[in-house]
Structure formats: structure tokens, C-alpha cells
Amino acid sequence: MRVVVLGAGVIGATSAYYLARAGHEVIVLDRQPGPALETSFANAGQISPGYSAPWAAPGIPQKALKWMLMKHAPLILHPLADLETLRWIGGLMRNCTSARYALNKSRMVRIATYSLRTMKALREETGVSYDGQSRGTLQLFRTQKQLDSIGKDVEVLRQDGVSFEVLDAGGCIAAEPGLAPSRAKFVGGLRLPGDETGDCYKFTNAICARAEALGVQFRYGTRIQGLTREGNRVRGVVTQTAEEIPMDAVLVAIGSFTPALLKPLGLKAPIYPVKGYSITMPIRDEARAPVSTIMDESYKVAITRLGGRIRVGGMAEIAGFDSALNERRRATLVHSMEDLFGGSGDFAEAHFWTGLRPMTPDGTPIIGPTQLANLYVNSGHGTLGWTMACGSAQVIADMISGRAPDIETHDLGLDRY
């Protein structure tokens, strides 16, 4: 079967690899000159099944009001009046109940846990290298209130069989010795020893090379103008040169741009571009540097060790498709990093970056077929594209190949909306 994959980020690249491995002829289209040059370029570097949780959670509406007054706010809402933004925010708010949070988190953990298993198998099979480590994630709590509120998350982890440790301040320092000088800044943490870290950009480029070895064609610098429809099927993909590329099936993996592509076909995908930021710097003081990933719960910032570098990423800015770098967001990342691991990174050599995370209102990605017989979607992974990439790709490759996926998928598709 000839399958055209739209998008060469980590989701599109891994999907192409698994489709090719299943025996399909695969063509990947991307507007950039190479793979992983947008959202996958400089994300926080986490592969964290245990930390997979929706932003829509009980208490978020109240917290959002408080965050608006914070100097270093994890959520920034710009006064946008367009209907799509308001509709997406409304959907997010409706998912802020205890019942929906538990349901959405269980879906996300299901995908992410499967994805980690799939990635380990891929690593053993290919020997792919990407500054990866398997030393766990530490969610760090600055207040006792934060630590006391983890009961629901721990219960979901327990039900899904995800290993975890609830630590006091001393336990956090034992896991991350670089935190010792900052002991007074936190009270405890939730450690997920099975989580991993790695450079998503390096991984995506490596997996593209292996996909090419399987015969996948990557057509970079190709803008997708739209999809042509014939009855209940997509006939082809139209590019900027007016070329129509025929195929047997098409997979949409273009993140935040998915809704605009599907809308002319009468399909609605509630995916919104939530803006995130990161800074990446070389290590200056090894003794103070993190050994893996720390999630600063107060600021929703991840601090990750990537070989000889440190990446600090986070925040959620509701600003549409604005891609401008905002120095106030950089200041938040610097504050979190210096407050916990002061002096460990060389900010003079830091690279500041922003990307648009494709987020659904319930936090769960859209993985599966659509109302059109040969049109599939693998998009909307939000902050967890790197965490869920391999599992999502294997699932969608199984679906397109007519095989039953290894995990339950009935509640992951577009039809849940």
C-alpha cells in the first residue's frame, strides 16, 4: 500500500518508520528543509509515561487566575477573541473535573507506557543513539500542599502498574545530588524511576535515516496546500506546485496545523497551538548539574540533562500561532534553573527557542481513522509527543495495515469528539 505521511516531526518520522517496516511504500512530506525543525526541535527532552497527565485538571480554572498575577507564570493567556481559541479553552475547562481528569490521565498513561516499551524495542533493534538516559524523572514540590495533593495521580500510577517513589527532601537529593545547595526550596518529590530522557531532534534524524534505509522517501521543502476528496476517500495530496500526489492512504501528522487541513473535508479536530519555550546550554559545573529530569511543579518547568548539555523547558502560552521569542518567558526558565541548580549551566552560551505544541482539550492525542475511509490522524500529543511517539506510531501503523493494535484504541480517535 502507498501511504503518504504529512509531517516529519517525531510523530511523522516514527510513523513512517513503522509503516515501512510493515511493508508499505511510504512518502513523507514536510515544508521544512529537514526533519524535526519545528515542535520536535528543542523540547524538554522527557520520555515520561508516569508524568503523562492532562493540563485540564481539577482546580486549574482557579489556579489560572492566580497564575495571571505571578511574575513567573506557567500559564499565560493572551486576550484573543477568535472563536477557535474560545472554543478550545471552553473544551479544556469542561475537562477540569475529577472524573474526566482520571479518565484522560489513564488514556495518556496507557499510550505513554506502551510507547516506552516500543521505544526500548526499537533501540535494541536499531541501536539508535540520541543522548538517551534511563535514570527516571523527579517531580519536585516546593510546598507541602503540592505534595499532599498527589493522591489521585499516585492511584492512577498504581492502577497502571507504573513504578513510583514518594520522597522527602533528603530522598530528592539522593536522586539528584545537585539539589543539595537548594534544599530549603522544596519539601519532597514524586520520582518515576522508569522514565527516560533524550534529545528528540537527534532521535528523529536518526530514525529518518533508518526509515530511508527501508525505502521511505522524504520530500522536504514541500508545502501541503490541501487534500482532494473523491466520494468517501481522499484522492491525493496537493502541494505548492499544484502537484497532486496519489496514494492509497494518507496520515496527517502535522501537529497544530491539522485542524486547518481537515476543515475543508468537513472534519473538526480540536487541536490548538499551545506555545512552549526552552533554553539549552552547556554544563559549567558538573557537581551542580542534574543527572536526569526534574519537573519544577510550581512553574511547570522541566530541567533535563542531555549529555553535556542542560535543557530547561516549559510553560503554556495561549497566543495562537505567534512564534516570537518573549524574554519574560526566558526569565522564568532561568529563574527555575538557577533557583534549583544555580551555577551549573553556562547561560552565556544558551540557545533560546519556542515551539507550538499541538494540544487537545482533554490532553489525549488523536490517533486513528476518520470518517473518510483512507484518511488517518496521528496528532495532538501536546507536551508529550516525544514520550508517546513510538507507541502512537506503532498503533497507527497497525491500524493502516489492518492489524489489531497491542493496546486499547477505541477512545483515542477523532470520533470521541
PDB file of C-alpha atoms in Angstrom, residues 100-255:
ATOM      1  CA  ARG A 100     -12.593  13.493  33.337  1.00  0.00           C
ATOM      2  CA  TYR A 101      -9.095  14.068  34.674  1.00  0.00           C
ATOM      3  CA  ALA A 102      -8.845  10.456  35.863  1.00  0.00           C
ATOM      4  CA  LEU A 103     -10.186   9.156  32.533  1.00  0.00           C
ATOM      5  CA  ASN A 104      -7.897  11.343  30.417  1.00  0.00           C
ATOM      6  CA  LYS A 105      -4.830  10.591  32.506  1.00  0.00           C
ATOM      7  CA  SER A 106      -5.469   6.848  32.261  1.00  0.00           C
ATOM      8  CA  ARG A 107      -5.674   7.142  28.453  1.00  0.00           C
ATOM      9  CA  MET A 108      -2.454   9.110  28.310  1.00  0.00           C
ATOM     10  CA  VAL A 109      -0.567   6.780  30.634  1.00  0.00           C
ATOM     11  CA  ARG A 110      -1.798   3.813  28.554  1.00  0.00           C
ATOM     12  CA  ILE A 111      -0.306   5.269  25.370  1.00  0.00           C
ATOM     13  CA  ALA A 112       2.872   6.524  27.035  1.00  0.00           C
ATOM     14  CA  THR A 113       3.637   3.280  28.878  1.00  0.00           C
ATOM     15  CA  TYR A 114       3.181   1.298  25.679  1.00  0.00           C
ATOM     16  CA  SER A 115       5.326   3.830  23.841  1.00  0.00           C
ATOM     17  CA  LEU A 116       8.214   3.383  26.258  1.00  0.00           C
ATOM     18  CA  ARG A 117       8.123  -0.388  25.732  1.00  0.00           C
ATOM     19  CA  THR A 118       8.003   0.153  21.986  1.00  0.00           C
ATOM     20  CA  MET A 119      10.912   2.583  22.099  1.00  0.00           C
ATOM     21  CA  LYS A 120      13.056   0.183  24.108  1.00  0.00           C
ATOM     22  CA  ALA A 121      12.430  -2.496  21.494  1.00  0.00           C
ATOM     23  CA  LEU A 122      13.287  -0.031  18.726  1.00  0.00           C
ATOM     24  CA  ARG A 123      16.504   0.928  20.473  1.00  0.00           C
ATOM     25  CA  GLU A 124      17.548  -2.703  20.807  1.00  0.00           C
ATOM     26  CA  GLU A 125      16.640  -3.360  17.177  1.00  0.00           C
ATOM     27  CA  THR A 126      18.371  -0.357  15.605  1.00  0.00           C
ATOM     28  CA  GLY A 127      20.977   0.831  18.097  1.00  0.00           C
ATOM     29  CA  VAL A 128      19.703   4.386  17.580  1.00  0.00           C
ATOM     30  CA  SER A 129      21.600   6.960  19.698  1.00  0.00           C
ATOM     31  CA  TYR A 130      20.219  10.313  20.929  1.00  0.00           C
ATOM     32  CA  ASP A 131      21.899  11.317  24.247  1.00  0.00           C
ATOM     33  CA  GLY A 132      19.457   8.965  25.950  1.00  0.00           C
ATOM     34  CA  GLN A 133      19.446   8.053  29.634  1.00  0.00           C
ATOM     35  CA  SER A 134      17.232   5.821  31.770  1.00  0.00           C
ATOM     36  CA  ARG A 135      17.552   7.468  35.184  1.00  0.00           C
ATOM     37  CA  GLY A 136      13.976   8.481  35.949  1.00  0.00           C
ATOM     38  CA  THR A 137      12.052  11.716  36.420  1.00  0.00           C
ATOM     39  CA  LEU A 138      11.686  13.641  39.683  1.00  0.00           C
ATOM     40  CA  GLN A 139       8.599  15.821  40.125  1.00  0.00           C
ATOM     41  CA  LEU A 140       9.732  18.370  42.693  1.00  0.00           C
ATOM     42  CA  PHE A 141       7.276  20.002  45.117  1.00  0.00           C
ATOM     43  CA  ARG A 142       8.137  23.323  46.687  1.00  0.00           C
ATOM     44  CA  THR A 143       5.157  23.291  49.101  1.00  0.00           C
ATOM     45  CA  GLN A 144       3.564  20.714  51.392  1.00  0.00           C
ATOM     46  CA  LYS A 145       0.213  21.421  49.742  1.00  0.00           C
ATOM     47  CA  GLN A 146       1.588  20.240  46.390  1.00  0.00           C
ATOM     48  CA  LEU A 147       2.975  17.081  47.951  1.00  0.00           C
ATOM     49  CA  ASP A 148      -0.266  16.332  49.782  1.00  0.00           C
ATOM     50  CA  SER A 149      -2.322  16.619  46.577  1.00  0.00           C
ATOM     51  CA  ILE A 150      -0.690  13.796  44.607  1.00  0.00           C
ATOM     52  CA  GLY A 151      -3.100  11.095  45.798  1.00  0.00           C
ATOM     53  CA  LYS A 152      -5.137  10.858  42.567  1.00  0.00           C
ATOM     54  CA  ASP A 153      -2.022  10.744  40.396  1.00  0.00           C
ATOM     55  CA  VAL A 154      -0.440   8.053  42.558  1.00  0.00           C
ATOM     56  CA  GLU A 155      -3.618   5.976  42.362  1.00  0.00           C
ATOM     57  CA  VAL A 156      -3.606   6.099  38.545  1.00  0.00           C
ATOM     58  CA  LEU A 157       0.081   5.139  38.511  1.00  0.00           C
ATOM     59  CA  ARG A 158      -0.631   2.231  40.846  1.00  0.00           C
ATOM     60  CA  GLN A 159      -3.567   1.018  38.742  1.00  0.00           C
ATOM     61  CA  ASP A 160      -1.462   1.149  35.563  1.00  0.00           C
ATOM     62  CA  GLY A 161       1.476  -0.612  37.164  1.00  0.00           C
ATOM     63  CA  VAL A 162       3.846   2.358  36.839  1.00  0.00           C
ATOM     64  CA  SER A 163       6.704   2.273  39.344  1.00  0.00           C
ATOM     65  CA  PHE A 164       6.973   5.331  41.609  1.00  0.00           C
ATOM     66  CA  GLU A 165       8.569   6.612  44.818  1.00  0.00           C
ATOM     67  CA  VAL A 166       7.271   9.377  47.112  1.00  0.00           C
ATOM     68  CA  LEU A 167      10.346  11.097  48.534  1.00  0.00           C
ATOM     69  CA  ASP A 168      11.135  13.616  51.250  1.00  0.00           C
ATOM     70  CA  ALA A 169      13.687  16.368  50.640  1.00  0.00           C
ATOM     71  CA  GLY A 170      16.559  14.064  51.548  1.00  0.00           C
ATOM     72  CA  GLY A 171      15.337  11.421  49.130  1.00  0.00           C
ATOM     73  CA  CYS A 172      15.167  14.007  46.342  1.00  0.00           C
ATOM     74  CA  ILE A 173      18.791  14.981  46.991  1.00  0.00           C
ATOM     75  CA  ALA A 174      19.838  11.331  46.980  1.00  0.00           C
ATOM     76  CA  ALA A 175      18.300  11.024  43.499  1.00  0.00           C
ATOM     77  CA  GLU A 176      19.612  14.398  42.316  1.00  0.00           C
ATOM     78  CA  PRO A 177      22.727  15.408  44.307  1.00  0.00           C
ATOM     79  CA  GLY A 178      22.919  18.759  42.525  1.00  0.00           C
ATOM     80  CA  LEU A 179      19.849  19.862  44.501  1.00  0.00           C
ATOM     81  CA  ALA A 180      21.716  19.792  47.834  1.00  0.00           C
ATOM     82  CA  PRO A 181      22.511  23.546  47.983  1.00  0.00           C
ATOM     83  CA  SER A 182      18.823  24.278  47.277  1.00  0.00           C
ATOM     84  CA  ARG A 183      17.404  22.001  49.998  1.00  0.00           C
ATOM     85  CA  ALA A 184      15.381  24.810  51.609  1.00  0.00           C
ATOM     86  CA  LYS A 185      13.486  25.401  48.327  1.00  0.00           C
ATOM     87  CA  PHE A 186      11.467  22.140  48.277  1.00  0.00           C
ATOM     88  CA  VAL A 187       9.741  19.696  50.633  1.00  0.00           C
ATOM     89  CA  GLY A 188       9.670  16.457  48.619  1.00  0.00           C
ATOM     90  CA  GLY A 189       9.001  14.822  45.305  1.00  0.00           C
ATOM     91  CA  LEU A 190       7.442  12.043  43.268  1.00  0.00           C
ATOM     92  CA  ARG A 191      10.097  10.003  41.487  1.00  0.00           C
ATOM     93  CA  LEU A 192       9.305   7.867  38.461  1.00  0.00           C
ATOM     94  CA  PRO A 193      12.366   5.616  38.066  1.00  0.00           C
ATOM     95  CA  GLY A 194      11.208   4.083  34.783  1.00  0.00           C
ATOM     96  CA  ASP A 195      11.173   7.374  32.879  1.00  0.00           C
ATOM     97  CA  GLU A 196      13.879   8.294  30.378  1.00  0.00           C
ATOM     98  CA  THR A 197      15.421  11.372  28.762  1.00  0.00           C
ATOM     99  CA  GLY A 198      16.898  12.139  25.379  1.00  0.00           C
ATOM    100  CA  ASP A 199      17.345  14.600  22.539  1.00  0.00           C
ATOM    101  CA  CYS A 200      14.214  14.395  20.373  1.00  0.00           C
ATOM    102  CA  TYR A 201      15.883  16.198  17.446  1.00  0.00           C
ATOM    103  CA  LYS A 202      18.763  13.714  17.376  1.00  0.00           C
ATOM    104  CA  PHE A 203      16.365  10.780  17.678  1.00  0.00           C
ATOM    105  CA  THR A 204      14.109  11.994  14.871  1.00  0.00           C
ATOM    106  CA  ASN A 205      17.020  12.495  12.488  1.00  0.00           C
ATOM    107  CA  ALA A 206      18.378   9.052  13.347  1.00  0.00           C
ATOM    108  CA  ILE A 207      15.019   7.355  12.800  1.00  0.00           C
ATOM    109  CA  CYS A 208      14.581   9.169   9.478  1.00  0.00           C
ATOM    110  CA  ALA A 209      17.922   7.740   8.342  1.00  0.00           C
ATOM    111  CA  ARG A 210      16.750   4.256   9.253  1.00  0.00           C
ATOM    112  CA  ALA A 211      13.406   4.851   7.538  1.00  0.00           C
ATOM    113  CA  GLU A 212      15.232   5.909   4.360  1.00  0.00           C
ATOM    114  CA  ALA A 213      17.183   2.670   4.524  1.00  0.00           C
ATOM    115  CA  LEU A 214      13.814   0.893   4.437  1.00  0.00           C
ATOM    116  CA  GLY A 215      12.848   2.817   1.290  1.00  0.00           C
ATOM    117  CA  VAL A 216      10.917   5.779   2.728  1.00  0.00           C
ATOM    118  CA  GLN A 217      11.047   8.882   0.505  1.00  0.00           C
ATOM    119  CA  PHE A 218      11.361  12.200   2.356  1.00  0.00           C
ATOM    120  CA  ARG A 219      10.343  15.234   0.322  1.00  0.00           C
ATOM    121  CA  TYR A 220      11.479  18.263   2.304  1.00  0.00           C
ATOM    122  CA  GLY A 221      10.677  21.847   1.360  1.00  0.00           C
ATOM    123  CA  THR A 222       7.222  20.694   0.253  1.00  0.00           C
ATOM    124  CA  ARG A 223       4.251  22.764   1.353  1.00  0.00           C
ATOM    125  CA  ILE A 224       0.925  20.979   1.617  1.00  0.00           C
ATOM    126  CA  GLN A 225      -1.892  23.023   0.122  1.00  0.00           C
ATOM    127  CA  GLY A 226      -4.706  20.578   0.784  1.00  0.00           C
ATOM    128  CA  LEU A 227      -6.289  17.188   0.234  1.00  0.00           C
ATOM    129  CA  THR A 228      -8.561  16.319  -2.675  1.00  0.00           C
ATOM    130  CA  ARG A 229     -11.617  14.216  -1.999  1.00  0.00           C
ATOM    131  CA  GLU A 230     -13.466  11.715  -4.143  1.00  0.00           C
ATOM    132  CA  GLY A 231     -16.569  10.276  -2.515  1.00  0.00           C
ATOM    133  CA  ASN A 232     -15.694   8.864   0.902  1.00  0.00           C
ATOM    134  CA  ARG A 233     -11.952   8.825   0.217  1.00  0.00           C
ATOM    135  CA  VAL A 234      -9.015  11.177  -0.145  1.00  0.00           C
ATOM    136  CA  ARG A 235      -7.766  11.052  -3.718  1.00  0.00           C
ATOM    137  CA  GLY A 236      -4.484  12.876  -3.317  1.00  0.00           C
ATOM    138  CA  VAL A 237      -2.318  15.477  -1.598  1.00  0.00           C
ATOM    139  CA  VAL A 238      -1.877  18.812  -3.368  1.00  0.00           C
ATOM    140  CA  THR A 239       1.472  20.603  -2.876  1.00  0.00           C
ATOM    141  CA  GLN A 240       2.543  24.193  -3.526  1.00  0.00           C
ATOM    142  CA  THR A 241       3.487  23.317  -7.098  1.00  0.00           C
ATOM    143  CA  ALA A 242      -0.105  22.157  -7.745  1.00  0.00           C
ATOM    144  CA  GLU A 243       1.196  18.594  -7.980  1.00  0.00           C
ATOM    145  CA  GLU A 244      -1.338  16.056  -6.768  1.00  0.00           C
ATOM    146  CA  ILE A 245       0.338  13.077  -5.149  1.00  0.00           C
ATOM    147  CA  PRO A 246      -1.842   9.966  -5.368  1.00  0.00           C
ATOM    148  CA  MET A 247      -1.880   7.364  -2.576  1.00  0.00           C
ATOM    149  CA  ASP A 248      -3.826   4.521  -1.056  1.00  0.00           C
ATOM    150  CA  ALA A 249      -3.864   6.122   2.404  1.00  0.00           C
ATOM    151  CA  VAL A 250      -2.788   9.404   3.958  1.00  0.00           C
ATOM    152  CA  LEU A 251      -1.645  10.025   7.522  1.00  0.00           C
ATOM    153  CA  VAL A 252      -1.905  13.529   8.977  1.00  0.00           C
ATOM    154  CA  ALA A 253       0.887  14.161  11.499  1.00  0.00           C
ATOM    155  CA  ILE A 254       1.354  17.926  11.218  1.00  0.00           C
ATOM    156  CA  GLY A 255       0.526  18.868  14.803  1.00  0.00           C
TER     157      GLY A 255
END
